[in-house]
Short mmCIF file of C-alpha atoms and ligand atoms in Angstrom, two decimals:
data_model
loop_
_atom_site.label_atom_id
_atom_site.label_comp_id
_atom_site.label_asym_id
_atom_site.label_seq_id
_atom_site.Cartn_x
_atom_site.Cartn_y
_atom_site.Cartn_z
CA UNK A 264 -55.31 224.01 -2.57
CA UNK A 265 -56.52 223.04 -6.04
CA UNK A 266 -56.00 219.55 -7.53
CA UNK A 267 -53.28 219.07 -10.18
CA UNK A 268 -55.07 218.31 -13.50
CA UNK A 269 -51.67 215.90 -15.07
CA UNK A 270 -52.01 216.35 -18.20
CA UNK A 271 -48.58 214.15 -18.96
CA UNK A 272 -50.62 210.84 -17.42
CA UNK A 273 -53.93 211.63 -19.46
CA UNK A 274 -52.19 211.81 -22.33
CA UNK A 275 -50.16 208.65 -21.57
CA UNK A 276 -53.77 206.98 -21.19
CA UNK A 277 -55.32 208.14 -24.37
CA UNK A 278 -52.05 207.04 -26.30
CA UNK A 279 -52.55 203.76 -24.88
CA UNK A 280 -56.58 203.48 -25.59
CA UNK A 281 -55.75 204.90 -29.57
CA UNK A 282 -53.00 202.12 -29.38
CA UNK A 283 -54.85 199.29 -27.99
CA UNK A 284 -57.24 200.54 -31.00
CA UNK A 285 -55.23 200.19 -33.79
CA UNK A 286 -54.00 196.84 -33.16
CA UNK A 287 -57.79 195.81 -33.07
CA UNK A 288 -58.40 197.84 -36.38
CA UNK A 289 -55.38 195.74 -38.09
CA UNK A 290 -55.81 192.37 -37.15
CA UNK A 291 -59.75 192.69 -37.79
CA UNK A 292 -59.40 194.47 -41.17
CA UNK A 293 -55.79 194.61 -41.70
CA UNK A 294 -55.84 198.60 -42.23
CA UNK A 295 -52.70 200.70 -40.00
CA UNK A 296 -53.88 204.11 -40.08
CA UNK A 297 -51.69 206.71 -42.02
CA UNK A 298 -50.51 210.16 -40.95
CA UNK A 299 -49.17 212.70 -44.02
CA UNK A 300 -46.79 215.67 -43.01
CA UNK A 301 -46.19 218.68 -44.75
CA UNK A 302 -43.15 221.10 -43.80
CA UNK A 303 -42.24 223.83 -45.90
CA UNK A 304 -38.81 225.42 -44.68
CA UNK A 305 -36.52 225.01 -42.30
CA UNK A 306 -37.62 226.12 -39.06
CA UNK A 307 -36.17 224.46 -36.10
CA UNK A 308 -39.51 224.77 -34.16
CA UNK A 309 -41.53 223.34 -36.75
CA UNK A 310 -39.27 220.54 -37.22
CA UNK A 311 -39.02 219.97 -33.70
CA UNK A 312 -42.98 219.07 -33.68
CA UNK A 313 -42.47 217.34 -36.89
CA UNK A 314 -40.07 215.10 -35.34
CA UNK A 315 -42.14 215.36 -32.02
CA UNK A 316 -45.52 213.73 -34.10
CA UNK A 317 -44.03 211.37 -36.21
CA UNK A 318 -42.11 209.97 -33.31
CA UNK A 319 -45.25 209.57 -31.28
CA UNK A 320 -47.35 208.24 -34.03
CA UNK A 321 -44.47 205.37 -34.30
CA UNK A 322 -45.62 204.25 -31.43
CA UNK A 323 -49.07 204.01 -31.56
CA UNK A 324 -49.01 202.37 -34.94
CA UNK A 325 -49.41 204.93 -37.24
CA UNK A 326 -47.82 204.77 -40.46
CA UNK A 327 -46.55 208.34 -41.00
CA UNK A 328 -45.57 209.92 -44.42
CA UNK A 329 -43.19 213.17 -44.48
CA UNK A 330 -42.78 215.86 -47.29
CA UNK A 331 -40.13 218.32 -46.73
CA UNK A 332 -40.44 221.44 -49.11
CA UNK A 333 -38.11 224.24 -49.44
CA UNK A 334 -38.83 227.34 -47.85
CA UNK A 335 -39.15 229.20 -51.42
CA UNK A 336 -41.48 226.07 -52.80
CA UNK A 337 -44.40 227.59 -54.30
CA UNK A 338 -48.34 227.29 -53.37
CA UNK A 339 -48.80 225.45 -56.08
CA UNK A 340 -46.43 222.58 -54.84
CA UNK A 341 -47.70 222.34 -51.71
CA UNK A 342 -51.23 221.90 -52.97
CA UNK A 343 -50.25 219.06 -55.18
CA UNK A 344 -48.77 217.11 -52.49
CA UNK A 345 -52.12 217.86 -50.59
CA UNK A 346 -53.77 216.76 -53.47
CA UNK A 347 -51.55 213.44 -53.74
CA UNK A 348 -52.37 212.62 -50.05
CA UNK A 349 -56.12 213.44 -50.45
CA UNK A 350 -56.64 210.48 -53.26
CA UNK A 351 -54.15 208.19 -51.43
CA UNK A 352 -55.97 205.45 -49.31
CA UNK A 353 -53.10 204.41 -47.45
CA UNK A 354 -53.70 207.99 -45.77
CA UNK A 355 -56.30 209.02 -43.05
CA UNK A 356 -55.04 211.85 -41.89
CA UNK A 357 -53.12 215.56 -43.48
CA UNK A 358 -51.57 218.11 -41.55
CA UNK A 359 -49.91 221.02 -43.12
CA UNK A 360 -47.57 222.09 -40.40
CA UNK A 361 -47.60 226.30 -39.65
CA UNK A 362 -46.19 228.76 -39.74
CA UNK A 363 -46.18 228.61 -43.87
CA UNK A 364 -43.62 231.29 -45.18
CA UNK A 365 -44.83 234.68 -45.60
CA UNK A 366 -45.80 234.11 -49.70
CA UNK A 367 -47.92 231.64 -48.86
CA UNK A 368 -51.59 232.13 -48.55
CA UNK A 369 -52.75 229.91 -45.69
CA UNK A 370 -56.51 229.95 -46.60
CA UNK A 371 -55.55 228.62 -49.94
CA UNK A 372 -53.71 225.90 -48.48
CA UNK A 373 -56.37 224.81 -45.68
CA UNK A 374 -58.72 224.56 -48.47
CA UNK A 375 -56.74 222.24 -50.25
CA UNK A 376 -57.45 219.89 -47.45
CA UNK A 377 -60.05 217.00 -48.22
CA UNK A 378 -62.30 217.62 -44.84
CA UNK A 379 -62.55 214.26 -44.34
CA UNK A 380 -58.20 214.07 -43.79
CA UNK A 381 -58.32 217.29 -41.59
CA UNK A 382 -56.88 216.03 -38.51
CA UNK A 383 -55.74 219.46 -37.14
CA UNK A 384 -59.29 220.73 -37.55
CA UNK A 385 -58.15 224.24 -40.14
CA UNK A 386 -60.02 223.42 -42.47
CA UNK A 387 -62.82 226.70 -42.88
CA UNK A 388 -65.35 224.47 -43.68
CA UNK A 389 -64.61 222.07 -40.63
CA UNK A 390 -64.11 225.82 -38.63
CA UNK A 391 -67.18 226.46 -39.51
CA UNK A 392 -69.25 223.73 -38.85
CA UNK A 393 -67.86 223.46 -35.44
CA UNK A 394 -69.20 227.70 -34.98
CA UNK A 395 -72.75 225.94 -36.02
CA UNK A 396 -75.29 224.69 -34.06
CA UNK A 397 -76.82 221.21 -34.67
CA UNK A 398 -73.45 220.36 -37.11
CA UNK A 399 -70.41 219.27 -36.23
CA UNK A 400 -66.84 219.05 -37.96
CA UNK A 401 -65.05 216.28 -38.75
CA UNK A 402 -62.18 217.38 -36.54
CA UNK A 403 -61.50 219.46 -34.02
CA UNK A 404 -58.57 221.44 -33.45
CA UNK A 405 -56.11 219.28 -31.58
CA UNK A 406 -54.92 221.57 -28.61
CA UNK A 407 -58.82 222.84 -27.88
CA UNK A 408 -59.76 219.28 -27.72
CA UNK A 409 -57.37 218.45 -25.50
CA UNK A 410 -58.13 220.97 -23.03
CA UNK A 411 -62.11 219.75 -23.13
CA UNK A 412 -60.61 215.94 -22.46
CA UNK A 413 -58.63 217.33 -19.34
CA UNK A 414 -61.79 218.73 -18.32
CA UNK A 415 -63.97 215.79 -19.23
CA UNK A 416 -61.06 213.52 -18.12
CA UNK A 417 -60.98 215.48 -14.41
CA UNK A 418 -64.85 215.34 -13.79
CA UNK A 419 -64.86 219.11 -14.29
CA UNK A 420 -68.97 219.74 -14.75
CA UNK A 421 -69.09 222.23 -18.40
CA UNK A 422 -73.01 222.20 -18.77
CA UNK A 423 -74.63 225.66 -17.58
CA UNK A 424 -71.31 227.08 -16.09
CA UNK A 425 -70.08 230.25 -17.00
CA UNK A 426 -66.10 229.72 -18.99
CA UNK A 427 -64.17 232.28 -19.87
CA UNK A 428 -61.35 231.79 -22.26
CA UNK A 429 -58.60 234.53 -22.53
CA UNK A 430 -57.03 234.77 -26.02
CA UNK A 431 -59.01 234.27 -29.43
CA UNK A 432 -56.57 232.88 -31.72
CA UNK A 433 -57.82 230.53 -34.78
CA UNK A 434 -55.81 227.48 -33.21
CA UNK A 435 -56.80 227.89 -29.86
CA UNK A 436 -58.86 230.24 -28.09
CA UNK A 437 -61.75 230.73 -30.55
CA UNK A 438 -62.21 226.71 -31.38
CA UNK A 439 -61.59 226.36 -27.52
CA UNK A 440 -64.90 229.02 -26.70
CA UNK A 441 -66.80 227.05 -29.47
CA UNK A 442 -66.29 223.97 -28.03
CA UNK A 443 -67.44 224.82 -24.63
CA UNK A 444 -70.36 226.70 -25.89
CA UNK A 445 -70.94 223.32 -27.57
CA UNK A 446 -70.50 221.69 -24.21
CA UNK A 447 -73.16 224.16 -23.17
CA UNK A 448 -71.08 226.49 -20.70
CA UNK A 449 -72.03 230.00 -20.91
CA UNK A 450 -68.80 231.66 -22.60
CA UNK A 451 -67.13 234.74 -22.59
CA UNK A 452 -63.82 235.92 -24.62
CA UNK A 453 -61.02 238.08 -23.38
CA UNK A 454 -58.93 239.51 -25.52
CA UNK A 455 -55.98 242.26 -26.16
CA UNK A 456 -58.67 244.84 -26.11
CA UNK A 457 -60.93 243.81 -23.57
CA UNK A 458 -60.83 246.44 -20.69
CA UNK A 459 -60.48 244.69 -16.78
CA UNK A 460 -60.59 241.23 -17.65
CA UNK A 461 -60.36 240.52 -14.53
CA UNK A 462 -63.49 241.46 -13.45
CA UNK A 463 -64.93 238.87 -16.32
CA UNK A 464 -62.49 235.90 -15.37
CA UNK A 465 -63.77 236.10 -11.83
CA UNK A 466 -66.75 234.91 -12.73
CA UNK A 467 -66.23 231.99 -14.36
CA UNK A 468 -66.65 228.06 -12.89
CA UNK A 469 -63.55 227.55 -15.93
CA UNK A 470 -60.96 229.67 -17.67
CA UNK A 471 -59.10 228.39 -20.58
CA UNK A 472 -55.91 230.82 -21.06
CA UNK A 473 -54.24 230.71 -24.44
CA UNK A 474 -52.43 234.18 -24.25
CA UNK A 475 -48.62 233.81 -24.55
CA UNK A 476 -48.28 236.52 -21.78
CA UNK A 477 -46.41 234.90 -18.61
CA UNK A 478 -48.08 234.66 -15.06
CA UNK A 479 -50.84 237.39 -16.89
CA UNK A 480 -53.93 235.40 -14.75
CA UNK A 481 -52.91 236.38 -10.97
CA UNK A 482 -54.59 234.84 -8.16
CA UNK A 483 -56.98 237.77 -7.63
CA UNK A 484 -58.16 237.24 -11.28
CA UNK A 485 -59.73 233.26 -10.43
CA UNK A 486 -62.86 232.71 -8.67
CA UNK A 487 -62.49 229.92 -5.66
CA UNK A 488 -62.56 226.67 -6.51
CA UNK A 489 -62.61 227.28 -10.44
CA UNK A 490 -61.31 224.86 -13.11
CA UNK A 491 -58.10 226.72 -14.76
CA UNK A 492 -56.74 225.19 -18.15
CA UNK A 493 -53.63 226.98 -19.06
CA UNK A 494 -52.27 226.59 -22.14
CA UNK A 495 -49.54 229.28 -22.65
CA UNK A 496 -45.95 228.31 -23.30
CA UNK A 497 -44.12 231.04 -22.42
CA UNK A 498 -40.04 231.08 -21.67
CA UNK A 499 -38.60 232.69 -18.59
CA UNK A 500 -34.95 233.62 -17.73
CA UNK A 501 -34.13 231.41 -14.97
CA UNK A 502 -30.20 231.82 -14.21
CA UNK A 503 -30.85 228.61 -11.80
CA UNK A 504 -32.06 226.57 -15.09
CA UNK A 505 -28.97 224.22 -17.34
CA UNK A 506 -30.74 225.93 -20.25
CA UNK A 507 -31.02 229.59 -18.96
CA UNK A 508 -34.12 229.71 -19.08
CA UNK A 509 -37.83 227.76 -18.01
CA UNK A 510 -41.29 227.49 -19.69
CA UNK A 511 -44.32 228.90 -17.42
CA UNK A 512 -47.93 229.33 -18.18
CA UNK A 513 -50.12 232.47 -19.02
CA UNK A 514 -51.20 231.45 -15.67
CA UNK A 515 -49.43 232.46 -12.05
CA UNK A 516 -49.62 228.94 -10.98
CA UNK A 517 -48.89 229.66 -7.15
CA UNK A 518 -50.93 232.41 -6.99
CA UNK A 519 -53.57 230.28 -8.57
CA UNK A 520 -53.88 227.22 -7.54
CA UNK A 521 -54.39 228.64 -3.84
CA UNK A 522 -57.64 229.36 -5.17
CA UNK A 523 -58.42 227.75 -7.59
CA UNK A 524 -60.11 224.13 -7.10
CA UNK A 525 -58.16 222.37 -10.14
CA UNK A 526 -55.18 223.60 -12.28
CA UNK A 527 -53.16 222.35 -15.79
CA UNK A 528 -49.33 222.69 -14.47
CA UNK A 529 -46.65 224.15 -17.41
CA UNK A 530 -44.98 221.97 -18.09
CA UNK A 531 -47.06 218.67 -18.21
CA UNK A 532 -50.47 219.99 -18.54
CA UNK A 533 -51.72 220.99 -22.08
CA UNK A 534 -48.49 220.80 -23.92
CA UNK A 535 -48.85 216.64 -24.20
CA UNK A 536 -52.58 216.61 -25.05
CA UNK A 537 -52.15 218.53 -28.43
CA UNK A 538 -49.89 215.28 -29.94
CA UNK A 539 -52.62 213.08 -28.17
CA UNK A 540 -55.20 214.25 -29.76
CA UNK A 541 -53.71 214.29 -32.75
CA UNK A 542 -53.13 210.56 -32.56
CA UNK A 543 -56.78 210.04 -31.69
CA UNK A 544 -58.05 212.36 -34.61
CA UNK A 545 -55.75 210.40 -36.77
CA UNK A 546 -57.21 207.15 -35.53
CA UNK A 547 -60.69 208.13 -35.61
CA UNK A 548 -60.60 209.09 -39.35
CA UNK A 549 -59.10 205.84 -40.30
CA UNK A 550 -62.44 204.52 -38.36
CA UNK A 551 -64.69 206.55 -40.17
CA UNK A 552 -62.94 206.21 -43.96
CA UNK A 553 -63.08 202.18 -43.21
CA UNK A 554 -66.97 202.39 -41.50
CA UNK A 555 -64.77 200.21 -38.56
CA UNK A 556 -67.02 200.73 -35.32
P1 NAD B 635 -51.69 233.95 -30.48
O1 NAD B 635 -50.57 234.91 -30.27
O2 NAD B 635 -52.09 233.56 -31.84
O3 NAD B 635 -52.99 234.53 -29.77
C1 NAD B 635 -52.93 235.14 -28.51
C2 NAD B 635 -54.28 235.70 -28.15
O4 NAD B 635 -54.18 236.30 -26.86
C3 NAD B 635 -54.78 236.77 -29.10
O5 NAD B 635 -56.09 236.42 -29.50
C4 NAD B 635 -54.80 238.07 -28.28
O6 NAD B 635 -55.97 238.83 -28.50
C5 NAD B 635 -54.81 237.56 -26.85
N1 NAD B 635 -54.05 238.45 -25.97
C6 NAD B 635 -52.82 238.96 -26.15
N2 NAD B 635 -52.47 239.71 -25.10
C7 NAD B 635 -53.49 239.67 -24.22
C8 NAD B 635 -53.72 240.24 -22.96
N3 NAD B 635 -52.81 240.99 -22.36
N4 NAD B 635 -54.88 239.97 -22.34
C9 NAD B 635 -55.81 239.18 -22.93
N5 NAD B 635 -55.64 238.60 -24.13
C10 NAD B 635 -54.50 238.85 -24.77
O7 NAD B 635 -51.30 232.68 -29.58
P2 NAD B 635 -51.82 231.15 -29.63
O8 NAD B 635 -51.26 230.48 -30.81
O9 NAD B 635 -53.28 231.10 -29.37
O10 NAD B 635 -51.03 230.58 -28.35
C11 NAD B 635 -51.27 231.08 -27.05
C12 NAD B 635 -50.30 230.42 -26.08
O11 NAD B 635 -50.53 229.02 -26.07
C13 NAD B 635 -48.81 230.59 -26.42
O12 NAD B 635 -48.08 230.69 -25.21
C14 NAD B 635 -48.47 229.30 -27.12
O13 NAD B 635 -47.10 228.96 -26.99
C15 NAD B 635 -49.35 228.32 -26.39
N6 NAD B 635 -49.73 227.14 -27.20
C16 NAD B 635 -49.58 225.92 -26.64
C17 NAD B 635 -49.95 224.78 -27.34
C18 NAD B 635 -49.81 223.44 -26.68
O14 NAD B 635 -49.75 223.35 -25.49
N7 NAD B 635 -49.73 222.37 -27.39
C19 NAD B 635 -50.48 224.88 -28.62
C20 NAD B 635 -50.65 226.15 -29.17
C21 NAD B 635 -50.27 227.27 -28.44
#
């Protein structure tokens, strides 16, 4: 049966290397690294990872800095609190958290972004050099890159094996297929429209699933002894469950991991990377801003 790809201790590790980091960073040059947060509304989700990132960047070291706008605050005043961050040395990195509210243009937004403080990766232009050959971004998207460091991390070989990821959402699945075609897998993308998927998914060495469909990969879908990433969130009633209710993957994990030859549980696969990464994004642009090697 496959090997259990954890993400919860490879985060735990790469919070500890971007830790061990920023001590070096500030007693050698005296710089702490600096996280900006921007919330508009009140969304208990949102402000659950808001809480979630400044919490972890605490401790690591990172200084964080938190705007809370009202849900009716205008484009305008979101882009001069971007704009605020994006001259302020004391900050490395800018995240904009999403879902905006519905009146806000989210392209306009991104854009407001100085590329070099991008440390979710939205940026179009940072998109965009991460879709081109022979360039690369500043940042990558946080929960893609995690999924290629769980690979990386598990001694999962990328080069000149065929990946398939289901889903092609901006934040996941589309940055995910770039980066493996970057890694030089040969990739193909399943989406809502896509007609027997599973007749593509069998052939691939590694499937990233970012679907939000629960238990939609079945056994019968997974070639032996593939690499599965699954990154779908999805909540089930469970009577059995204090809450009423448990979080499973896009993945049927005991179907799959019969077959497959390594598998991301849900809970404790993905889910911690994204934060991770994040930190280490966060981390590396303070590096780059300060030329510290
Ligand atoms: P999304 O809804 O934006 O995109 C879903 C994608 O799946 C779409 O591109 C759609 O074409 C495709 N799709 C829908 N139904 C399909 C089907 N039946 N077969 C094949 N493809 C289908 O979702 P998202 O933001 O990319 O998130 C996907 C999942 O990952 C969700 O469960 C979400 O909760 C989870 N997620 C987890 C993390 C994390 O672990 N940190 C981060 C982001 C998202």
């Amino acid at each position: 049966s496959a090997k259990i790809i954890d993400g919860k201790l490879v985060a735990k590790q790469i919070r500890e290397e971007v830790g061990v980091e920023i001590a070096r960073m500030k007693d050698t040059i005296g710089v702490v690294p600096g996280l900006a947060v921007i919330l508009v509304g009140s969304r208990k989700d949102s402000q659950t990872y808001v809480r979630n990132k400044k919490k972890a960047c605490d401790a690591v070291g990172i200084k964080s800095y938190e705007v809370n706008l009202p849900e009716d605050a205008s484009e305008y005043e979101v882009i001069k609190h971007i704009a605020t961050f994006n001259d302020d040395p004391s900050v490395h990195g800018i995240l904009v958290q999403l879902p905006l509210p519905r009146h806000m243009n989210d392209e306009n937004i991104l854009n407001a972004v100085s590329i070099e403080k991008d440390v979710d990766g939205f940026h179009p232009v940072n998109i965009g050099r991460l879709a081109m050959q022979g360039r690369d971004p500043f940042f990558v998207p946080c929960t893609p890159k995690g999924c290629m460091e769980l690979l990386h991390r598990s001694g999962v070989e990328i080069k000149g094996k065929r990946a398939v990821v289901i889903g092609r959402s901006n934040i996941v699945g589309t940055p995910a297929a770039l980066l493996l075609q970057k890694a030089n897998a040969t990739v193909s993308i399943v989406h809502s429209k896509t007609k027997n998927p599973e007749e593509i998914t069998r052939q691939a060495d590694i499937i990233i699933a970012a679907v939000g469909v629960a238990n939609l990969v079945r056994g019968s879908w997974i070639k032996p002894g593939a690499a599965i990433i699954d990154v779908g969130i999805n909540p089930v009633d469970d009577p059995a469950s204090p809450r009423g209710y448990r979080l499973v993957g896009d993945v049927c994990f005991e179907e799959a991991s019969k077959v497959a030859g390594a598998i991301t549980p849900v809970p404790g696969g993905v889910g911690p990377m994204t934060i991770a990464m994040l930190l280490s994004n966060t981390l590396d642009s303070a590096k780059r801003i300060h030329k510290f090697k």
